[in-house]
Amino acid sequence: MSVQKATNIHWHAGNITREERWAALKARGCTMWFTGLSASGKSTIASALEQHLVSRGVHCYRLDGDNIRFGLNKNLGFSAEDRAENIRRIGEVAKLFADSGCVALTSFISPYRKDRDLCRELHEKDKAGASGGGGMPFLEVFVDTPIEVCELRDPKGLYKKARAGELKGFTGIDDPYEAPLKPELVLKPERMSVEESVVACLDLLAARGVITR
Ligand code: ADP
């Protein structure tokens, strides 16, 4: 858990509220948080959803596992502590995107429940956040693909390496995955096409007033 290091810092609220920004931009921000095992389909579904939303003119941006580790989180590894910090930073960044009026799509294994819950809390309790107003929607989407299916897909050969003992602390093999207890949406890719998963996500966004259908 990270601590506040700096002292003598003061929050500057700015001149407009979140509601004023969203109304002027005709946008509603939120974070859609995809979680699930490696190769469960998070990136595939989030990318297809992003493509659909952008083609409709919805301001949307995808934050993706490995990509973030090339930049913002390049100094973090896969220990429990580093995984927690990885997710905390992504939660904070997604929250800023959402606050700006963007639909932030995050696709990270995010295996630990408490790390995801912290990100939810960051969003839902952000009343005095960057521009005031109430909290923001945090929509947890569990991409529920059985490990046997993920392992058969193994697009990056990571399960094979983990089984061979060449990769330590791999989620689902020798590191736990804690499934969400109350996700807003559960996708079952072994019996849903990518398109069907996208439609389920769009339905959820519409039900929460983020987009119109
Ligand atoms: P993750 O981001 O969870 O690690 P990826 O999206 O990178 O997973 O990989 C999932 C793999 O499973 C891709 O190769 C994708 O084409 C494949 N796949 C097959 N069927 C589906 C489906 N119904 N939904 C999502 N992905 C699927």
PDB file of C-alpha atoms and ligand atoms in Angstrom:
ATOM      1  CA  MET A   1       0.000   0.000   0.000  1.00  0.00           C
ATOM      2  CA  SER A   2       1.481   3.343  -0.960  1.00  0.00           C
ATOM      3  CA  VAL A   3       1.672   6.173   1.514  1.00  0.00           C
ATOM      4  CA  GLN A   4       1.404   9.905   1.032  1.00  0.00           C
ATOM      5  CA  LYS A   5       5.006  11.134   0.964  1.00  0.00           C
ATOM      6  CA  ALA A   6       4.692  14.787   0.047  1.00  0.00           C
ATOM      7  CA  THR A   7       3.668  17.335   2.645  1.00  0.00           C
ATOM      8  CA  ASN A   8       2.573  20.942   2.192  1.00  0.00           C
ATOM      9  CA  ILE A   9       0.458  20.077  -0.817  1.00  0.00           C
ATOM     10  CA  HIS A  10      -3.078  21.397  -1.306  1.00  0.00           C
ATOM     11  CA  TRP A  11      -5.885  20.267  -3.601  1.00  0.00           C
ATOM     12  CA  HIS A  12      -6.755  22.860  -6.252  1.00  0.00           C
ATOM     13  CA  ALA A  13     -10.342  22.262  -7.355  1.00  0.00           C
ATOM     14  CA  GLY A  14     -10.315  24.253 -10.633  1.00  0.00           C
ATOM     15  CA  ASN A  15     -13.174  26.377 -11.947  1.00  0.00           C
ATOM     16  CA  ILE A  16     -15.602  23.826 -13.357  1.00  0.00           C
ATOM     17  CA  THR A  17     -17.286  20.804 -11.864  1.00  0.00           C
ATOM     18  CA  ARG A  18     -17.229  17.348 -13.417  1.00  0.00           C
ATOM     19  CA  GLU A  19     -20.925  17.690 -14.223  1.00  0.00           C
ATOM     20  CA  GLU A  20     -20.285  20.957 -16.081  1.00  0.00           C
ATOM     21  CA  ARG A  21     -17.454  19.369 -18.057  1.00  0.00           C
ATOM     22  CA  TRP A  22     -19.487  16.283 -18.966  1.00  0.00           C
ATOM     23  CA  ALA A  23     -22.535  18.364 -19.928  1.00  0.00           C
ATOM     24  CA  ALA A  24     -20.475  20.684 -22.155  1.00  0.00           C
ATOM     25  CA  LEU A  25     -18.675  17.755 -23.810  1.00  0.00           C
ATOM     26  CA  LYS A  26     -21.886  15.700 -24.069  1.00  0.00           C
ATOM     27  CA  ALA A  27     -20.000  12.816 -22.504  1.00  0.00           C
ATOM     28  CA  ARG A  28     -20.270  10.644 -19.434  1.00  0.00           C
ATOM     29  CA  GLY A  29     -17.146   9.077 -18.028  1.00  0.00           C
ATOM     30  CA  CYS A  30     -16.787   5.705 -16.379  1.00  0.00           C
ATOM     31  CA  THR A  31     -14.316   2.889 -15.986  1.00  0.00           C
ATOM     32  CA  MET A  32     -15.078  -0.556 -17.309  1.00  0.00           C
ATOM     33  CA  TRP A  33     -12.649  -2.865 -15.559  1.00  0.00           C
ATOM     34  CA  PHE A  34     -12.020  -6.194 -17.300  1.00  0.00           C
ATOM     35  CA  THR A  35     -10.535  -8.858 -15.056  1.00  0.00           C
ATOM     36  CA  GLY A  36      -9.774 -12.529 -15.687  1.00  0.00           C
ATOM     37  CA  LEU A  37      -7.014 -15.023 -16.307  1.00  0.00           C
ATOM     38  CA  SER A  38      -4.307 -14.506 -18.893  1.00  0.00           C
ATOM     39  CA  ALA A  39      -5.737 -15.387 -22.347  1.00  0.00           C
ATOM     40  CA  SER A  40      -9.321 -15.247 -21.034  1.00  0.00           C
ATOM     41  CA  GLY A  41     -10.135 -12.656 -23.710  1.00  0.00           C
ATOM     42  CA  LYS A  42      -9.950  -9.322 -21.878  1.00  0.00           C
ATOM     43  CA  SER A  43      -7.898  -7.482 -24.507  1.00  0.00           C
ATOM     44  CA  THR A  44      -9.776  -9.016 -27.431  1.00  0.00           C
ATOM     45  CA  ILE A  45     -13.164  -7.977 -26.043  1.00  0.00           C
ATOM     46  CA  ALA A  46     -12.000  -4.548 -24.808  1.00  0.00           C
ATOM     47  CA  SER A  47     -10.429  -3.817 -28.217  1.00  0.00           C
ATOM     48  CA  ALA A  48     -13.611  -4.772 -30.079  1.00  0.00           C
ATOM     49  CA  LEU A  49     -15.675  -2.671 -27.679  1.00  0.00           C
ATOM     50  CA  GLU A  50     -13.308   0.278 -28.071  1.00  0.00           C
ATOM     51  CA  GLN A  51     -13.583   0.036 -31.851  1.00  0.00           C
ATOM     52  CA  HIS A  52     -17.362   0.016 -31.647  1.00  0.00           C
ATOM     53  CA  LEU A  53     -17.587   2.933 -29.210  1.00  0.00           C
ATOM     54  CA  VAL A  54     -15.103   5.096 -31.099  1.00  0.00           C
ATOM     55  CA  SER A  55     -16.911   4.454 -34.397  1.00  0.00           C
ATOM     56  CA  ARG A  56     -20.042   5.796 -32.698  1.00  0.00           C
ATOM     57  CA  GLY A  57     -18.167   8.907 -31.574  1.00  0.00           C
ATOM     58  CA  VAL A  58     -17.956   7.913 -27.898  1.00  0.00           C
ATOM     59  CA  HIS A  59     -14.735   9.155 -26.319  1.00  0.00           C
ATOM     60  CA  CYS A  60     -13.156   5.947 -25.142  1.00  0.00           C
ATOM     61  CA  TYR A  61      -9.643   4.759 -24.307  1.00  0.00           C
ATOM     62  CA  ARG A  62      -8.149   1.369 -23.547  1.00  0.00           C
ATOM     63  CA  LEU A  63      -5.475   0.814 -20.940  1.00  0.00           C
ATOM     64  CA  ASP A  64      -3.917  -2.586 -21.518  1.00  0.00           C
ATOM     65  CA  GLY A  65      -1.778  -4.945 -19.397  1.00  0.00           C
ATOM     66  CA  ASP A  66       1.565  -5.251 -21.095  1.00  0.00           C
ATOM     67  CA  ASN A  67       1.417  -1.824 -22.750  1.00  0.00           C
ATOM     68  CA  ILE A  68       1.304   0.001 -19.424  1.00  0.00           C
ATOM     69  CA  ARG A  69       4.288  -2.002 -18.242  1.00  0.00           C
ATOM     70  CA  PHE A  70       6.366  -0.560 -21.099  1.00  0.00           C
ATOM     71  CA  GLY A  71       5.814   2.990 -19.821  1.00  0.00           C
ATOM     72  CA  LEU A  72       4.089   4.223 -16.679  1.00  0.00           C
ATOM     73  CA  ASN A  73       4.768   0.992 -14.778  1.00  0.00           C
ATOM     74  CA  LYS A  74       8.076  -0.061 -16.327  1.00  0.00           C
ATOM     75  CA  ASN A  75       9.688  -0.157 -12.871  1.00  0.00           C
ATOM     76  CA  LEU A  76       7.236  -2.793 -11.563  1.00  0.00           C
ATOM     77  CA  GLY A  77       7.483  -6.595 -11.680  1.00  0.00           C
ATOM     78  CA  PHE A  78       5.102  -9.371 -10.664  1.00  0.00           C
ATOM     79  CA  SER A  79       5.623  -9.716  -6.912  1.00  0.00           C
ATOM     80  CA  ALA A  80       2.425  -9.305  -4.871  1.00  0.00           C
ATOM     81  CA  GLU A  81       3.602  -5.811  -3.853  1.00  0.00           C
ATOM     82  CA  ASP A  82       4.410  -4.746  -7.415  1.00  0.00           C
ATOM     83  CA  ARG A  83       1.151  -6.198  -8.740  1.00  0.00           C
ATOM     84  CA  ALA A  84      -0.736  -4.163  -6.130  1.00  0.00           C
ATOM     85  CA  GLU A  85       1.112  -0.954  -7.082  1.00  0.00           C
ATOM     86  CA  ASN A  86       0.588  -1.718 -10.782  1.00  0.00           C
ATOM     87  CA  ILE A  87      -3.168  -1.944 -10.259  1.00  0.00           C
ATOM     88  CA  ARG A  88      -3.313   1.068  -7.931  1.00  0.00           C
ATOM     89  CA  ARG A  89      -1.634   3.292 -10.535  1.00  0.00           C
ATOM     90  CA  ILE A  90      -3.905   1.984 -13.288  1.00  0.00           C
ATOM     91  CA  GLY A  91      -6.926   2.632 -11.069  1.00  0.00           C
ATOM     92  CA  GLU A  92      -5.785   6.219 -10.514  1.00  0.00           C
ATOM     93  CA  VAL A  93      -5.136   6.778 -14.226  1.00  0.00           C
ATOM     94  CA  ALA A  94      -8.476   5.219 -15.248  1.00  0.00           C
ATOM     95  CA  LYS A  95     -10.187   7.487 -12.725  1.00  0.00           C
ATOM     96  CA  LEU A  96      -8.613  10.565 -14.327  1.00  0.00           C
ATOM     97  CA  PHE A  97      -9.747   9.384 -17.775  1.00  0.00           C
ATOM     98  CA  ALA A  98     -13.269   8.791 -16.452  1.00  0.00           C
ATOM     99  CA  ASP A  99     -13.306  12.182 -14.740  1.00  0.00           C
ATOM    100  CA  SER A 100     -12.380  13.808 -18.057  1.00  0.00           C
ATOM    101  CA  GLY A 101     -15.553  12.309 -19.619  1.00  0.00           C
ATOM    102  CA  CYS A 102     -13.920   9.306 -21.228  1.00  0.00           C
ATOM    103  CA  VAL A 103     -15.037   5.674 -21.121  1.00  0.00           C
ATOM    104  CA  ALA A 104     -11.870   4.047 -19.789  1.00  0.00           C
ATOM    105  CA  LEU A 105     -11.505   0.343 -20.609  1.00  0.00           C
ATOM    106  CA  THR A 106      -8.890  -1.456 -18.565  1.00  0.00           C
ATOM    107  CA  SER A 107      -7.737  -4.988 -19.349  1.00  0.00           C
ATOM    108  CA  PHE A 108      -5.499  -6.389 -16.650  1.00  0.00           C
ATOM    109  CA  ILE A 109      -5.520  -9.794 -14.972  1.00  0.00           C
ATOM    110  CA  SER A 110      -5.818  -7.881 -11.660  1.00  0.00           C
ATOM    111  CA  PRO A 111      -5.941 -11.161  -9.722  1.00  0.00           C
ATOM    112  CA  TYR A 112      -6.363  -9.835  -6.202  1.00  0.00           C
ATOM    113  CA  ARG A 113      -9.786  -8.802  -4.964  1.00  0.00           C
ATOM    114  CA  LYS A 114      -8.511  -6.171  -2.569  1.00  0.00           C
ATOM    115  CA  ASP A 115      -6.588  -4.367  -5.329  1.00  0.00           C
ATOM    116  CA  ARG A 116      -9.689  -4.230  -7.545  1.00  0.00           C
ATOM    117  CA  ASP A 117     -11.827  -3.148  -4.599  1.00  0.00           C
ATOM    118  CA  LEU A 118      -9.415  -0.305  -3.955  1.00  0.00           C
ATOM    119  CA  CYS A 119      -9.854   0.875  -7.565  1.00  0.00           C
ATOM    120  CA  ARG A 120     -13.621   0.682  -7.162  1.00  0.00           C
ATOM    121  CA  GLU A 121     -13.387   2.752  -4.014  1.00  0.00           C
ATOM    122  CA  LEU A 122     -11.190   5.348  -5.745  1.00  0.00           C
ATOM    123  CA  HIS A 123     -13.965   5.844  -8.308  1.00  0.00           C
ATOM    124  CA  GLU A 124     -17.050   5.576  -6.171  1.00  0.00           C
ATOM    125  CA  LYS A 125     -15.770   7.757  -3.340  1.00  0.00           C
ATOM    126  CA  ASP A 126     -14.318  10.434  -5.576  1.00  0.00           C
ATOM    127  CA  LYS A 127     -16.741  13.121  -4.454  1.00  0.00           C
ATOM    128  CA  ALA A 128     -14.250  15.879  -3.917  1.00  0.00           C
ATOM    129  CA  GLY A 129     -12.068  14.635  -6.798  1.00  0.00           C
ATOM    130  CA  ALA A 130     -10.528  16.534  -9.635  1.00  0.00           C
ATOM    131  CA  SER A 131     -13.595  18.671 -10.244  1.00  0.00           C
ATOM    132  CA  GLY A 132     -16.088  17.985  -7.463  1.00  0.00           C
ATOM    133  CA  GLY A 133     -19.474  16.247  -7.727  1.00  0.00           C
ATOM    134  CA  GLY A 134     -20.416  12.624  -6.941  1.00  0.00           C
ATOM    135  CA  GLY A 135     -18.526   9.422  -7.534  1.00  0.00           C
ATOM    136  CA  MET A 136     -18.022   7.756 -10.905  1.00  0.00           C
ATOM    137  CA  PRO A 137     -19.248   4.383 -12.204  1.00  0.00           C
ATOM    138  CA  PHE A 138     -16.801   1.525 -11.837  1.00  0.00           C
ATOM    139  CA  LEU A 139     -18.095  -1.432 -13.835  1.00  0.00           C
ATOM    140  CA  GLU A 140     -16.273  -4.653 -13.051  1.00  0.00           C
ATOM    141  CA  VAL A 141     -16.463  -7.158 -15.901  1.00  0.00           C
ATOM    142  CA  PHE A 142     -15.389 -10.695 -15.070  1.00  0.00           C
ATOM    143  CA  VAL A 143     -14.100 -12.455 -18.200  1.00  0.00           C
ATOM    144  CA  ASP A 144     -14.837 -15.924 -16.896  1.00  0.00           C
ATOM    145  CA  THR A 145     -12.933 -18.332 -19.118  1.00  0.00           C
ATOM    146  CA  PRO A 146     -11.939 -21.641 -17.470  1.00  0.00           C
ATOM    147  CA  ILE A 147      -8.207 -22.094 -17.045  1.00  0.00           C
ATOM    148  CA  GLU A 148      -8.248 -25.221 -19.247  1.00  0.00           C
ATOM    149  CA  VAL A 149      -9.513 -23.104 -22.157  1.00  0.00           C
ATOM    150  CA  CYS A 150      -6.982 -20.323 -21.474  1.00  0.00           C
ATOM    151  CA  GLU A 151      -4.217 -22.877 -21.347  1.00  0.00           C
ATOM    152  CA  LEU A 152      -5.243 -24.419 -24.645  1.00  0.00           C
ATOM    153  CA  ARG A 153      -5.273 -20.967 -26.289  1.00  0.00           C
ATOM    154  CA  ASP A 154      -2.008 -19.863 -24.698  1.00  0.00           C
ATOM    155  CA  PRO A 155      -1.368 -17.188 -27.386  1.00  0.00           C
ATOM    156  CA  LYS A 156       1.863 -15.998 -25.757  1.00  0.00           C
ATOM    157  CA  GLY A 157       3.114 -19.438 -24.661  1.00  0.00           C
ATOM    158  CA  LEU A 158       3.068 -18.289 -21.035  1.00  0.00           C
ATOM    159  CA  TYR A 159       1.121 -21.230 -19.589  1.00  0.00           C
ATOM    160  CA  LYS A 160       3.574 -23.607 -21.216  1.00  0.00           C
ATOM    161  CA  LYS A 161       6.484 -21.737 -19.631  1.00  0.00           C
ATOM    162  CA  ALA A 162       4.743 -21.639 -16.241  1.00  0.00           C
ATOM    163  CA  ARG A 163       4.012 -25.391 -16.336  1.00  0.00           C
ATOM    164  CA  ALA A 164       7.659 -26.019 -17.206  1.00  0.00           C
ATOM    165  CA  GLY A 165       8.690 -23.970 -14.158  1.00  0.00           C
ATOM    166  CA  GLU A 166      10.338 -21.313 -16.335  1.00  0.00           C
ATOM    167  CA  LEU A 167       7.909 -18.627 -15.185  1.00  0.00           C
ATOM    168  CA  LYS A 168       7.272 -18.248 -11.467  1.00  0.00           C
ATOM    169  CA  GLY A 169       4.203 -16.691  -9.861  1.00  0.00           C
ATOM    170  CA  PHE A 170       1.961 -17.105 -12.879  1.00  0.00           C
ATOM    171  CA  THR A 171      -1.727 -16.438 -12.162  1.00  0.00           C
ATOM    172  CA  GLY A 172      -3.789 -19.626 -12.133  1.00  0.00           C
ATOM    173  CA  ILE A 173      -0.731 -21.890 -11.958  1.00  0.00           C
ATOM    174  CA  ASP A 174       1.295 -20.935  -8.892  1.00  0.00           C
ATOM    175  CA  ASP A 175      -0.322 -17.619  -8.006  1.00  0.00           C
ATOM    176  CA  PRO A 176      -4.009 -17.224  -7.125  1.00  0.00           C
ATOM    177  CA  TYR A 177      -6.792 -15.621  -9.106  1.00  0.00           C
ATOM    178  CA  GLU A 178      -9.537 -14.293  -6.861  1.00  0.00           C
ATOM    179  CA  ALA A 179     -12.764 -14.098  -8.869  1.00  0.00           C
ATOM    180  CA  PRO A 180     -14.984 -11.052  -8.271  1.00  0.00           C
ATOM    181  CA  LEU A 181     -17.781 -11.611  -5.760  1.00  0.00           C
ATOM    182  CA  LYS A 182     -20.188  -9.035  -7.172  1.00  0.00           C
ATOM    183  CA  PRO A 183     -19.104  -8.016 -10.676  1.00  0.00           C
ATOM    184  CA  GLU A 184     -21.445  -5.804 -12.690  1.00  0.00           C
ATOM    185  CA  LEU A 185     -21.118  -8.246 -15.594  1.00  0.00           C
ATOM    186  CA  VAL A 186     -19.886 -11.806 -16.168  1.00  0.00           C
ATOM    187  CA  LEU A 187     -18.826 -12.814 -19.672  1.00  0.00           C
ATOM    188  CA  LYS A 188     -18.448 -16.478 -20.656  1.00  0.00           C
ATOM    189  CA  PRO A 189     -16.231 -16.413 -23.745  1.00  0.00           C
ATOM    190  CA  GLU A 190     -16.214 -20.190 -24.144  1.00  0.00           C
ATOM    191  CA  ARG A 191     -19.867 -19.908 -25.103  1.00  0.00           C
ATOM    192  CA  MET A 192     -20.160 -16.252 -26.189  1.00  0.00           C
ATOM    193  CA  SER A 193     -18.684 -14.827 -29.360  1.00  0.00           C
ATOM    194  CA  VAL A 194     -16.626 -11.631 -29.124  1.00  0.00           C
ATOM    195  CA  GLU A 195     -19.590  -9.791 -30.678  1.00  0.00           C
ATOM    196  CA  GLU A 196     -21.972 -11.153 -28.042  1.00  0.00           C
ATOM    197  CA  SER A 197     -19.629 -10.016 -25.286  1.00  0.00           C
ATOM    198  CA  VAL A 198     -19.435  -6.539 -26.848  1.00  0.00           C
ATOM    199  CA  VAL A 199     -23.241  -6.327 -26.941  1.00  0.00           C
ATOM    200  CA  ALA A 200     -23.423  -7.319 -23.258  1.00  0.00           C
ATOM    201  CA  CYS A 201     -20.941  -4.525 -22.425  1.00  0.00           C
ATOM    202  CA  LEU A 202     -22.899  -2.007 -24.489  1.00  0.00           C
ATOM    203  CA  ASP A 203     -26.118  -3.027 -22.693  1.00  0.00           C
ATOM    204  CA  LEU A 204     -24.444  -2.431 -19.340  1.00  0.00           C
ATOM    205  CA  LEU A 205     -23.092   0.976 -20.409  1.00  0.00           C
ATOM    206  CA  ALA A 206     -26.565   1.929 -21.623  1.00  0.00           C
ATOM    207  CA  ALA A 207     -28.237   0.676 -18.429  1.00  0.00           C
ATOM    208  CA  ARG A 208     -25.883   2.912 -16.412  1.00  0.00           C
ATOM    209  CA  GLY A 209     -26.621   5.936 -18.589  1.00  0.00           C
ATOM    210  CA  VAL A 210     -23.068   6.157 -19.960  1.00  0.00           C
ATOM    211  CA  ILE A 211     -24.222   5.750 -23.576  1.00  0.00           C
ATOM    212  CA  THR A 212     -27.597   5.747 -25.315  1.00  0.00           C
ATOM    213  CA  ARG A 213     -28.638   2.819 -27.504  1.00  0.00           C
TER     214      ARG A 213
HETATM  215  P1  ADP B   1      -6.210 -11.522 -22.232  1.00  0.00           P
HETATM  216  O1  ADP B   1      -6.222 -10.068 -22.593  1.00  0.00           O
HETATM  217  O2  ADP B   1      -7.302 -11.899 -21.266  1.00  0.00           O
HETATM  218  O3  ADP B   1      -4.865 -12.046 -21.819  1.00  0.00           O
HETATM  219  P2  ADP B   1      -6.365 -11.989 -25.074  1.00  0.00           P
HETATM  220  O4  ADP B   1      -7.556 -11.196 -25.524  1.00  0.00           O
HETATM  221  O5  ADP B   1      -5.009 -11.393 -25.273  1.00  0.00           O
HETATM  222  O6  ADP B   1      -6.591 -12.382 -23.531  1.00  0.00           O
HETATM  223  O7  ADP B   1      -6.366 -13.429 -25.726  1.00  0.00           O
HETATM  224  C1  ADP B   1      -7.533 -14.207 -25.820  1.00  0.00           C
HETATM  225  C2  ADP B   1      -7.415 -15.151 -26.998  1.00  0.00           C
HETATM  226  O8  ADP B   1      -8.614 -15.929 -27.068  1.00  0.00           O
HETATM  227  C3  ADP B   1      -7.282 -14.407 -28.311  1.00  0.00           C
HETATM  228  O9  ADP B   1      -6.375 -15.109 -29.124  1.00  0.00           O
HETATM  229  C4  ADP B   1      -8.715 -14.471 -28.892  1.00  0.00           C
HETATM  230  O10 ADP B   1      -8.733 -14.422 -30.290  1.00  0.00           O
HETATM  231  C5  ADP B   1      -9.181 -15.830 -28.376  1.00  0.00           C
HETATM  232  N1  ADP B   1     -10.636 -15.998 -28.292  1.00  0.00           N
HETATM  233  C6  ADP B   1     -11.315 -17.045 -28.838  1.00  0.00           C
HETATM  234  N2  ADP B   1     -12.632 -16.938 -28.617  1.00  0.00           N
HETATM  235  C7  ADP B   1     -12.820 -15.806 -27.910  1.00  0.00           C
HETATM  236  C8  ADP B   1     -13.988 -15.159 -27.384  1.00  0.00           C
HETATM  237  N3  ADP B   1     -15.208 -15.661 -27.558  1.00  0.00           N
HETATM  238  N4  ADP B   1     -13.830 -14.005 -26.706  1.00  0.00           N
HETATM  239  C9  ADP B   1     -12.576 -13.500 -26.517  1.00  0.00           C
HETATM  240  N5  ADP B   1     -11.444 -14.050 -26.988  1.00  0.00           N
HETATM  241  C10 ADP B   1     -11.547 -15.201 -27.694  1.00  0.00           C
END
